[in-house]
XYZ file of C-alpha atoms in Angstrom:
659
model
C -19.575 6.401 54.388
C -18.031 4.682 51.361
C -14.563 3.345 52.149
C -12.713 5.109 49.362
C -9.004 5.349 50.147
C -6.364 7.872 49.313
C -4.514 5.438 47.095
C -7.569 5.426 44.876
C -7.476 9.216 44.772
C -3.841 9.070 43.704
C -4.768 6.666 40.928
C -8.118 8.026 39.783
C -7.898 11.649 40.918
C -10.268 13.809 42.883
C -12.828 14.370 40.147
C -15.209 16.465 42.220
C -13.043 18.696 44.344
C -10.223 18.391 46.861
C -11.937 16.929 49.897
C -10.166 15.986 53.031
C -12.616 13.261 53.950
C -11.180 11.099 51.170
C -7.936 10.805 53.129
C -9.406 9.161 56.163
C -10.490 5.829 54.669
C -7.042 5.473 53.161
C -5.419 5.516 56.555
C -8.174 3.446 58.088
C -7.413 0.830 55.510
C -3.628 1.043 55.580
C -3.242 1.490 59.335
C -6.373 -0.444 60.321
C -7.257 2.178 62.913
C -10.936 1.345 62.533
C -10.356 -2.025 64.228
C -13.352 -3.381 66.094
C -11.509 -4.919 69.046
C -8.484 -4.259 71.165
C -6.425 -7.009 69.534
C -6.850 -5.384 66.154
C -5.966 -2.044 67.704
C -2.773 -3.479 69.133
C -1.899 -4.846 65.676
C -2.588 -1.429 64.199
C -0.248 0.287 66.615
C 2.507 -2.101 65.611
C 1.716 -1.305 61.926
C 2.776 2.284 62.559
C 6.290 0.985 62.312
C 5.749 -0.460 58.822
C 8.487 0.620 56.409
C 6.171 2.198 53.828
C 4.478 4.451 56.384
C 7.813 5.526 57.749
C 8.949 6.410 54.207
C 5.803 8.427 53.613
C 6.042 10.137 56.982
C 9.655 11.041 56.262
C 8.808 12.308 52.768
C 5.933 14.498 53.915
C 8.049 15.871 56.752
C 10.797 16.799 54.299
C 8.288 18.408 51.978
C 6.846 20.519 54.795
C 10.348 21.607 55.768
C 11.077 22.619 52.174
C 8.179 25.040 52.403
C 8.957 26.248 55.924
C 12.605 26.991 55.230
C 11.458 30.307 53.797
C 10.357 31.183 57.348
C 13.423 29.579 58.935
C 11.141 27.004 60.454
C 11.394 23.245 60.628
C 9.386 20.288 61.855
C 10.834 17.113 63.256
C 7.644 15.230 64.043
C 4.416 15.890 62.177
C 2.395 14.491 65.067
C 3.612 17.024 67.600
C 5.064 19.972 65.682
C 1.730 20.981 64.138
C -0.254 20.576 67.323
C -0.304 24.272 68.327
C -1.157 25.473 64.793
C 1.726 27.947 64.472
C 3.765 26.040 61.897
C 0.601 24.913 60.132
C -0.435 28.565 59.704
C 3.017 29.442 58.368
C 2.900 26.476 55.988
C -0.519 27.436 54.620
C 0.474 31.090 54.347
C 3.561 30.181 52.287
C 1.649 27.834 50.005
C -1.102 30.343 49.293
C 1.128 33.251 48.381
C 0.495 35.760 46.973
C -3.191 35.309 47.825
C -3.058 33.928 51.324
C -6.372 33.168 53.000
C -4.954 33.710 56.489
C -7.293 36.538 57.297
C -6.204 37.641 60.772
C -3.493 37.523 63.376
C -2.809 34.326 65.276
C -1.158 33.289 68.503
C 2.536 33.015 67.733
C 3.262 31.547 71.133
C 0.077 29.852 72.334
C 0.126 29.165 76.011
C -2.916 26.932 76.285
C -5.052 24.491 74.334
C -7.644 27.123 73.543
C -5.105 29.275 71.697
C -3.693 26.232 69.879
C -7.146 25.153 68.761
C -7.862 28.678 67.527
C -4.633 28.683 65.488
C -5.459 25.308 63.925
C -8.975 26.471 63.105
C -7.569 29.559 61.374
C -5.315 27.365 59.203
C -8.079 24.892 58.352
C -10.442 27.699 57.391
C -7.803 29.151 55.050
C -7.460 25.746 53.418
C -11.200 25.333 52.893
C -11.461 28.907 51.619
C -8.998 27.933 48.872
C -11.228 25.163 47.535
C -10.065 22.185 49.595
C -13.029 20.537 51.258
C -12.288 19.091 54.689
C -14.687 16.563 56.196
C -14.407 14.648 59.473
C -11.361 16.534 60.661
C -11.242 19.192 63.279
C -8.766 21.180 65.272
C -8.813 18.584 68.034
C -7.592 15.871 65.633
C -4.476 17.876 64.740
C -3.817 19.023 68.264
C -4.010 15.438 69.496
C -1.534 14.271 66.830
C -3.771 11.976 64.755
C -1.089 10.851 62.290
C -3.437 9.333 59.717
C -5.346 12.606 59.376
C -2.200 14.728 59.441
C -0.625 12.710 56.597
C -3.871 12.930 54.659
C -3.954 16.695 55.110
C -0.347 17.086 53.956
C -1.040 14.976 50.867
C -3.917 17.243 49.897
C -1.674 20.251 50.306
C 0.855 18.582 47.999
C -1.863 17.805 45.460
C -3.227 21.326 45.527
C -0.105 23.454 45.767
C 2.722 21.264 44.493
C 1.101 19.368 41.638
C -1.890 21.526 40.786
C -5.631 21.228 40.774
C -6.577 18.783 38.054
C -9.272 16.200 37.562
C -6.745 13.799 36.071
C -4.987 11.602 38.656
C -1.447 12.857 39.296
C -0.128 9.337 39.015
C -1.593 9.057 35.522
C -0.169 12.417 34.465
C 3.309 11.650 35.757
C 3.309 8.183 34.210
C 2.194 9.651 30.894
C 4.863 12.339 30.958
C 7.658 9.897 31.808
C 6.510 7.393 29.181
C 6.474 10.166 26.606
C 9.977 11.421 27.336
C 11.459 7.930 27.887
C 9.746 5.749 25.278
C 12.651 3.295 25.350
C 11.875 2.375 28.952
C 8.826 0.348 29.911
C 7.403 2.078 32.974
C 4.358 0.492 34.614
C 4.320 1.889 38.160
C 5.749 4.581 40.413
C 7.164 2.283 43.074
C 9.263 -0.727 42.107
C 10.145 0.636 38.654
C 11.891 3.566 40.346
C 14.039 1.485 42.697
C 16.980 0.947 40.353
C 17.444 4.680 39.678
C 17.415 4.375 35.891
C 14.143 6.250 35.498
C 15.480 9.107 37.599
C 18.656 9.212 35.503
C 16.588 9.171 32.304
C 14.426 12.068 33.491
C 17.508 14.070 34.437
C 19.115 13.307 31.088
C 15.950 14.482 29.318
C 16.166 17.751 31.206
C 19.859 18.069 30.322
C 21.194 15.505 27.842
C 24.814 16.073 28.865
C 24.340 14.828 32.429
C 23.686 11.092 31.991
C 24.079 10.164 28.319
C 24.906 6.580 29.307
C 22.038 6.055 31.743
C 20.577 3.118 29.826
C 23.803 1.252 30.435
C 23.622 1.528 34.210
C 23.384 -1.724 36.101
C 20.016 -2.253 37.727
C 21.681 -4.134 40.527
C 23.236 -0.931 41.859
C 19.970 0.411 43.261
C 21.259 2.647 46.002
C 24.282 3.820 44.039
C 22.169 4.786 41.036
C 19.533 6.589 43.103
C 22.175 8.456 45.099
C 24.019 9.531 41.971
C 20.864 10.679 40.189
C 19.320 12.488 43.142
C 22.580 14.259 44.010
C 22.864 15.572 40.450
C 19.193 16.625 40.531
C 19.907 18.578 43.700
C 23.136 20.132 42.449
C 22.043 20.975 38.903
C 18.342 21.694 39.330
C 17.907 22.376 43.035
C 15.422 19.513 43.423
C 15.292 18.701 47.142
C 15.635 15.163 48.409
C 12.225 14.985 49.998
C 12.729 11.259 49.442
C 16.132 9.942 50.445
C 18.128 7.719 48.048
C 17.771 4.901 50.591
C 13.987 5.187 50.510
C 13.862 5.649 46.729
C 15.784 2.402 46.229
C 13.689 0.533 48.793
C 11.093 -2.033 47.636
C 8.834 -0.481 50.316
C 8.829 2.861 48.482
C 5.438 4.496 48.935
C 3.714 5.700 45.762
C 2.679 9.035 47.255
C 6.280 9.692 48.244
C 7.445 8.948 44.709
C 4.786 11.240 43.237
C 5.824 14.017 45.605
C 9.474 13.787 44.533
C 8.742 13.445 40.820
C 6.396 16.420 40.909
C 9.478 18.648 41.270
C 10.409 17.693 37.706
C 7.074 18.610 36.107
C 5.570 21.526 38.004
C 5.577 25.024 36.510
C 9.125 26.262 35.957
C 10.651 22.860 36.738
C 13.537 21.302 34.745
C 11.136 18.960 32.966
C 8.779 21.833 32.227
C 11.618 23.876 30.733
C 12.982 20.937 28.729
C 9.542 20.232 27.294
C 9.110 23.901 26.446
C 12.530 23.921 24.778
C 11.552 21.006 22.570
C 8.349 22.776 21.558
C 10.404 25.857 20.611
C 12.608 23.699 18.400
C 9.682 21.932 16.785
C 7.684 25.126 16.215
C 10.450 27.731 15.851
C 8.164 30.323 14.302
C 5.823 30.363 17.294
C 6.266 32.307 20.527
C 5.502 29.857 23.338
C 6.108 30.777 26.964
C 4.017 28.299 28.921
C 1.799 25.249 28.903
C -1.323 27.103 29.906
C -2.608 30.347 28.368
C -0.560 30.038 25.167
C -2.575 26.931 24.337
C -6.059 28.300 25.051
C -7.029 29.072 21.443
C -6.070 25.598 20.181
C -3.742 26.962 17.495
C -0.536 25.392 18.818
C -2.085 21.973 19.377
C -3.587 21.970 15.891
C -0.285 23.051 14.398
C 1.606 20.265 16.173
C -0.813 17.677 14.835
C -0.789 19.227 11.376
C 2.993 19.155 11.278
C 2.848 15.481 12.233
C 0.849 14.831 9.085
C -2.654 14.803 10.518
C -5.367 16.622 8.625
C -6.867 19.091 11.103
C -10.205 20.663 10.275
C -9.880 24.233 8.978
C -6.145 24.452 9.786
C -4.298 26.687 9.045
C -7.326 28.904 8.485
C -8.543 28.764 12.072
C -10.685 31.436 13.628
C -8.610 31.884 16.784
C -11.540 33.430 18.589
C -13.314 30.045 18.507
C -11.093 28.649 21.219
C -13.036 25.638 22.404
C -13.853 24.561 18.851
C -10.182 24.746 17.879
C -9.128 22.882 21.015
C -11.585 20.138 20.189
C -10.126 19.786 16.690
C -6.607 19.614 18.105
C -7.521 16.991 20.702
C -9.272 14.881 18.072
C -6.097 15.027 16.002
C -4.158 13.795 19.047
C -6.476 10.820 19.319
C -5.916 10.093 15.640
C -2.220 9.848 16.497
C -3.177 7.366 19.214
C -2.135 9.809 21.936
C -3.716 10.159 25.358
C -5.371 13.477 26.106
C -5.552 14.730 29.670
C -7.709 17.806 29.205
C -11.061 18.444 27.622
C -11.583 21.083 24.965
C -13.405 23.218 27.516
C -10.581 22.923 30.060
C -7.875 23.600 27.486
C -9.617 26.774 26.343
C -9.758 28.047 29.948
C -6.999 30.430 31.024
C -6.767 28.578 34.345
C -6.009 25.225 32.707
C -3.457 23.182 34.677
C -0.145 23.225 32.835
C 0.792 19.697 33.918
C -2.213 18.282 32.068
C -1.368 20.288 28.943
C 2.308 19.351 29.118
C 1.535 15.656 29.627
C -0.571 15.802 26.472
C 1.756 17.883 24.332
C 5.039 16.174 25.229
C 3.763 12.960 23.640
C 4.401 14.550 20.252
C 8.161 14.299 20.862
C 8.337 10.560 20.307
C 5.022 9.871 18.621
C 5.518 8.460 15.166
C 3.830 10.441 12.426
C 0.928 8.594 10.855
C 1.794 6.537 7.843
C 1.586 8.487 4.654
C -1.082 7.374 2.267
C 1.595 5.799 0.084
C 3.019 3.856 3.007
C -0.418 2.511 3.784
C -1.270 1.458 0.250
C 0.315 1.194 -3.176
C -1.096 0.480 -6.589
C 0.665 -1.744 -9.099
C -0.409 -1.829 -12.733
C -0.381 -5.255 -14.339
C -1.153 -3.779 -17.764
C 0.377 -0.871 -19.627
C -1.615 2.349 -19.454
C -0.927 2.835 -23.174
C -2.224 -0.602 -24.225
C -5.666 -0.666 -22.632
C -8.402 -1.944 -24.912
C -12.085 -1.164 -24.961
C -14.133 -3.958 -23.461
C -11.121 -5.808 -22.067
C -10.157 -5.922 -18.407
C -7.333 -3.658 -17.294
C -5.592 -5.454 -14.461
C -4.010 -3.825 -11.437
C -3.451 -4.737 -7.820
C -3.450 -2.810 -4.570
C -1.123 -3.745 -1.736
C -2.010 -2.216 1.608
C -1.464 -2.613 5.342
C -4.755 -3.928 6.603
C -4.635 -2.423 10.086
C -3.760 1.002 8.667
C -6.428 1.164 5.967
C -9.998 1.293 7.130
C -11.537 1.783 3.718
C -10.161 1.446 0.197
C -12.140 2.560 -2.818
C -11.355 2.443 -6.525
C -13.223 4.220 -9.262
C -12.715 5.169 -12.885
C -13.893 8.248 -14.714
C -14.245 7.948 -18.465
C -14.909 10.644 -21.065
C -18.641 9.869 -21.114
C -19.167 7.293 -18.389
C -17.729 5.733 -15.262
C -17.017 2.046 -15.890
C -17.601 -0.400 -13.081
C -14.516 -1.358 -11.090
C -14.105 -4.952 -10.005
C -12.124 -6.192 -7.053
C -8.947 -6.317 -9.091
C -9.756 -5.152 -12.580
C -11.635 -2.524 -14.523
C -13.286 -2.684 -17.913
C -13.453 0.275 -20.244
C -16.567 1.178 -22.142
C -15.283 4.200 -24.045
C -12.263 5.275 -25.982
C -9.860 8.055 -25.099
C -8.557 8.792 -21.610
C -9.847 7.149 -18.475
C -8.817 8.212 -14.994
C -8.177 5.506 -12.422
C -8.347 6.662 -8.806
C -7.549 4.683 -5.676
C -8.651 6.228 -2.391
C -7.572 5.009 1.045
C -9.438 6.481 4.008
C -10.680 9.360 1.847
C -7.150 10.202 0.638
C -6.022 9.642 -2.918
C -2.907 7.547 -3.500
C 0.151 9.246 -4.920
C 0.197 9.174 -8.691
C -3.573 9.152 -8.935
C -5.456 9.731 -11.029
C -3.668 7.302 -13.335
C -4.361 8.244 -16.936
C -5.204 5.209 -19.057
C -5.206 5.737 -22.804
C -7.887 3.351 -23.970
C -7.573 2.046 -27.502
C -10.185 0.245 -29.569
C -10.057 -3.504 -29.645
C -9.559 -3.651 -33.393
C -10.060 -7.411 -33.416
C -13.706 -6.778 -32.611
C -14.313 -4.375 -35.478
C -15.917 -5.867 -38.589
C -15.135 -4.452 -42.004
C -17.957 -5.052 -44.547
C -17.744 -4.318 -48.309
C -21.211 -4.283 -49.813
C -20.015 -5.301 -53.325
C -18.081 -8.356 -54.373
C -17.088 -7.030 -57.821
C -15.708 -3.577 -58.255
C -16.099 -1.497 -61.403
C -14.558 1.736 -62.383
C -16.544 4.870 -61.599
C -19.031 2.796 -59.612
C -19.330 3.547 -55.820
C -18.045 0.923 -53.436
C -19.842 1.050 -50.079
C -18.008 0.119 -46.894
C -19.523 -0.492 -43.439
C -17.370 -0.381 -40.305
C -19.148 -2.126 -37.436
C -17.415 -1.443 -34.029
C -19.197 -4.384 -32.386
C -18.450 -3.212 -28.847
C -15.033 -1.747 -29.550
C -16.250 1.669 -28.480
C -16.960 4.855 -30.331
C -14.068 6.577 -32.025
C -12.726 8.453 -34.997
C -12.642 6.447 -38.259
C -10.381 7.148 -41.233
C -10.728 5.370 -44.600
C -7.892 5.741 -47.120
C -7.772 3.989 -50.511
C -4.666 3.613 -52.649
C -4.996 3.340 -56.451
C -2.682 1.193 -58.595
C -0.903 4.387 -59.631
C -0.134 5.198 -55.988
C -2.663 7.993 -55.634
C -4.494 8.020 -52.285
C -8.159 8.866 -51.884
C -9.662 9.913 -48.541
C -13.256 8.854 -48.010
C -15.855 10.759 -46.070
C -17.106 8.757 -43.072
C -20.636 9.052 -41.711
C -21.982 7.578 -38.471
C -25.427 6.055 -38.198
C -26.902 3.678 -35.654
C -23.514 3.198 -33.965
C -21.960 2.118 -37.258
C -19.707 3.962 -39.692
C -20.179 4.184 -43.473
C -17.834 5.271 -46.254
C -17.770 5.103 -50.076
C -15.014 4.749 -52.662
C -15.388 5.663 -56.338
C -12.389 4.120 -58.114
C -10.993 5.966 -61.108
C -8.452 3.376 -62.230
C -8.501 -0.280 -63.097
C -6.230 -2.700 -61.345
C -5.514 -3.655 -57.750
C -6.651 -1.182 -55.119
C -5.914 -1.185 -51.390
C -8.218 0.292 -48.768
C -7.030 0.819 -45.179
C -9.391 1.543 -42.291
C -8.151 3.163 -39.064
C -10.117 3.314 -35.826
C -8.641 5.862 -33.424
C -5.422 5.604 -35.436
C -5.389 1.827 -34.947
C -5.737 -0.285 -38.101
C -8.742 -2.533 -37.790
C -9.021 -6.249 -38.337
C -9.374 -7.000 -42.085
C -7.415 -3.932 -43.106
C -5.840 -3.457 -45.592
C -8.485 -4.772 -47.954
C -7.232 -5.412 -51.513
C -9.536 -5.681 -54.531
C -9.559 -5.503 -58.336
C -11.355 -2.749 -60.191
C -12.646 -3.476 -63.704
C -13.691 -1.329 -66.692
C -16.349 -3.104 -68.795
C -16.225 -0.498 -71.538
C -12.793 -1.642 -72.568
C -14.039 -4.868 -74.329
C -13.522 -5.067 -78.151
C -15.446 -7.380 -80.555
C -13.963 -8.281 -83.949
C -15.130 -10.640 -86.701
C -18.736 -9.523 -86.801
C -20.020 -7.026 -89.233
C -23.386 -5.446 -89.458
C -25.667 -6.711 -92.245
C -23.455 -9.722 -92.838
C -25.230 -12.904 -93.986
C -25.077 -16.236 -92.120
C -26.593 -19.589 -92.815
C -28.153 -22.227 -90.612
C -25.827 -25.078 -89.693
C -22.844 -22.946 -90.481
C -20.519 -21.683 -87.748
C -20.554 -18.069 -86.806
C -17.201 -16.983 -85.347
C -15.896 -13.717 -83.821
C -13.343 -12.547 -81.270
C -13.745 -10.671 -77.945
C -10.789 -8.841 -76.375
C -11.276 -8.222 -72.609
C -7.597 -7.772 -71.738
C -8.067 -4.118 -70.914
C -10.986 -4.728 -68.561
C -8.843 -6.332 -65.894
C -8.231 -9.734 -64.408
C -11.259 -11.966 -64.196
C -13.420 -14.641 -65.786
C -15.032 -14.067 -69.188
C -17.896 -16.103 -70.634
C -20.929 -15.660 -72.873
C -24.525 -16.855 -73.222
C -26.683 -17.485 -76.315
C -30.453 -17.584 -75.856
C -33.175 -18.298 -78.430
C -35.724 -15.617 -77.780
C -38.534 -17.691 -79.290
C -38.386 -20.473 -76.724
C -36.016 -18.791 -74.236
C -33.670 -21.751 -74.396
C -29.924 -21.528 -74.103
C -27.740 -22.700 -76.927
C -24.124 -23.623 -76.637
C -21.544 -21.099 -77.671
C -17.920 -22.056 -77.694
C -15.625 -19.636 -75.878
C -11.890 -20.359 -75.984
C -9.095 -18.107 -74.724
C -6.325 -17.748 -77.267
C -2.642 -17.580 -76.589
C -3.052 -13.909 -75.975
C -4.308 -13.277 -72.481
C -7.762 -11.781 -72.486
C -8.454 -12.570 -76.159
C -11.232 -15.111 -76.731
C -12.539 -16.964 -79.822
C -16.303 -17.393 -79.790
C -18.114 -19.793 -82.134
C -21.653 -21.150 -82.416
C -23.684 -23.069 -84.998
C -27.320 -21.936 -85.394
C -29.545 -24.940 -86.055
C -32.765 -23.121 -86.781
C -33.809 -19.690 -87.825
C -34.964 -17.170 -85.324
C -33.791 -14.407 -83.013
C -30.881 -15.079 -80.699
C -29.504 -12.946 -77.873
C -25.784 -13.132 -77.231
C -24.658 -11.779 -73.796
C -21.001 -11.044 -72.970
C -20.217 -11.418 -69.238
C -17.079 -10.582 -67.288
C -17.103 -11.827 -63.711
C -20.822 -12.418 -64.219
C -21.382 -8.772 -65.089
C -22.492 -7.708 -68.551
C -19.815 -5.784 -70.346
C -19.999 -3.137 -72.972
C -18.047 -3.362 -76.173
C -16.493 -0.381 -77.782
C -19.754 0.316 -79.714
C -20.661 0.104 -76.760
C -23.098 -2.809 -76.469
C -23.225 -5.587 -73.894
C -25.506 -7.873 -75.976
C -26.662 -8.260 -79.559
C -29.359 -10.177 -81.474
C -29.159 -12.488 -84.441
C -32.131 -12.788 -86.791
C -31.650 -16.017 -88.738
C -33.632 -17.255 -91.711
C -32.050 -19.651 -94.064
C -29.715 -16.861 -94.986
C -29.835 -13.989 -92.533
C -28.062 -10.849 -91.493
C -26.610 -9.939 -88.130
C -27.586 -6.651 -86.597
C -26.299 -5.076 -83.384
C -28.911 -3.676 -81.093
C -27.683 -0.959 -78.772
C -28.884 -1.170 -75.168
C -31.875 -3.433 -75.822
């Protein structure tokens, strides 16, 4: 048989079922009654006087008497007082009420061993009928006063009827409950940590905060005084019996099972701790009717609501189907784990109407002092390095994210544009389109407060190239303009031209091959100004100023049709271009016979725009005289832009219109 001891059961729990055989190895180990020689047996007998076993024996005796007082019975010595089975039957009968398994009459005053054995058998059968498995113990063991087995039996009765049937070790449940209600106190065990009485005072103060409000200030050196004070108040105010005496509670030899037995009075159904925990739940969930820590929690609603109120996202809550009990319980327990809480029931157990309340309470009471999870904005924050109103197409928009590393498992950033989703770098994003972009930062699948951040993306006007197709601008002649975005993004383009008179002309803009085209037809001479706006932002190179000329405004004087001229004699005339506009005037004289140029003198007079022209023909022939303004042929008032001379020795000048 494996040597599993009862201490291990107290720590790890009876995960299969309450079985008496698990007690025996405990006492074999602690009392060494399985000694292989007489010297070891003698040492074992002396060990019966060890302090811890005396404390446990005293505690279990007191506990039995607490039960038997309802029958006006009492035991003084567990070894002898249970030997005839009478008090054992009464004890079992009391514990199993209202469904006692004592099925028949017994010998109230047994007169022989046979009757005593029959009584003990009746009691043991009732115990096994109630789900406690007894192995390697018989009526003879109890009648003969085998203390190790008697103490083991009593402990199983305490586990089953005082604490409750649960797969979770009672030690673990009690430790969890105390840690939850007294988070300011570091509790690690149920022996030495109880000696100074502060834990007891803290538990009592939790049950009724007016009893020991100053308990944290008690001196730990006053062990006995503190334990006596706390346990007396527990008895007077709550009726909790001193199954453990203050002397034993303050002793360094305090037995763990004794401590568990005493503390169980604070957490069992209807106990002060049970009521205090229920009261807190009422305050935290005032709109819910909660009467217990068992059936009221079967559908998972309350557990899910607690977690939800703590800031945990619980699947489907508050739209739970309360008929799906186990599914809801599972969601609630998963939320508890997200809060880093211990859970002491499974979803299947919690959804069962027979769930042990101590396991539910030990789980639920942790909410009292559990810190809500950090909000998404406590975990992470976004800081914009650039203004959301000054973002430019094609340029990085800088921002930074500060977050608590251990709280953020996964951070994602993404941007949604009007027609695309630009790539997001580690610390910056680049925009590929104009108009609004939406910056989102997600931490653990939750969007940060303030997101999405709207970024108004403007064109980078420094990138845009403004191209005028013409270099000289003439009245009533179209001026073509090309606006090349060159990566600045697509946007709305406006072209406005201002005439010298102040009149404004709006040009129609067409888009082709990702470029924009507009035309201007000037109707005045003088300085014009064209402004180009890209998404209401003036582009680089705007405003563009230019002069508009009118070639038809030139006037020629000094030449008459059919006038005679001679070779080697100067021919002079005047050209007035002052009304054309500002620019450079010059002329050309070409002999059409040999296509050679001949010099023609062109001198501006004192009057701006008025020129004297003079040339000396050296040989007869036909000559073409061209008048140019800014290298463009002009028309005179006739209007002609060139004329021919036919020279003999004496010739006449004739003007040829539009040759």
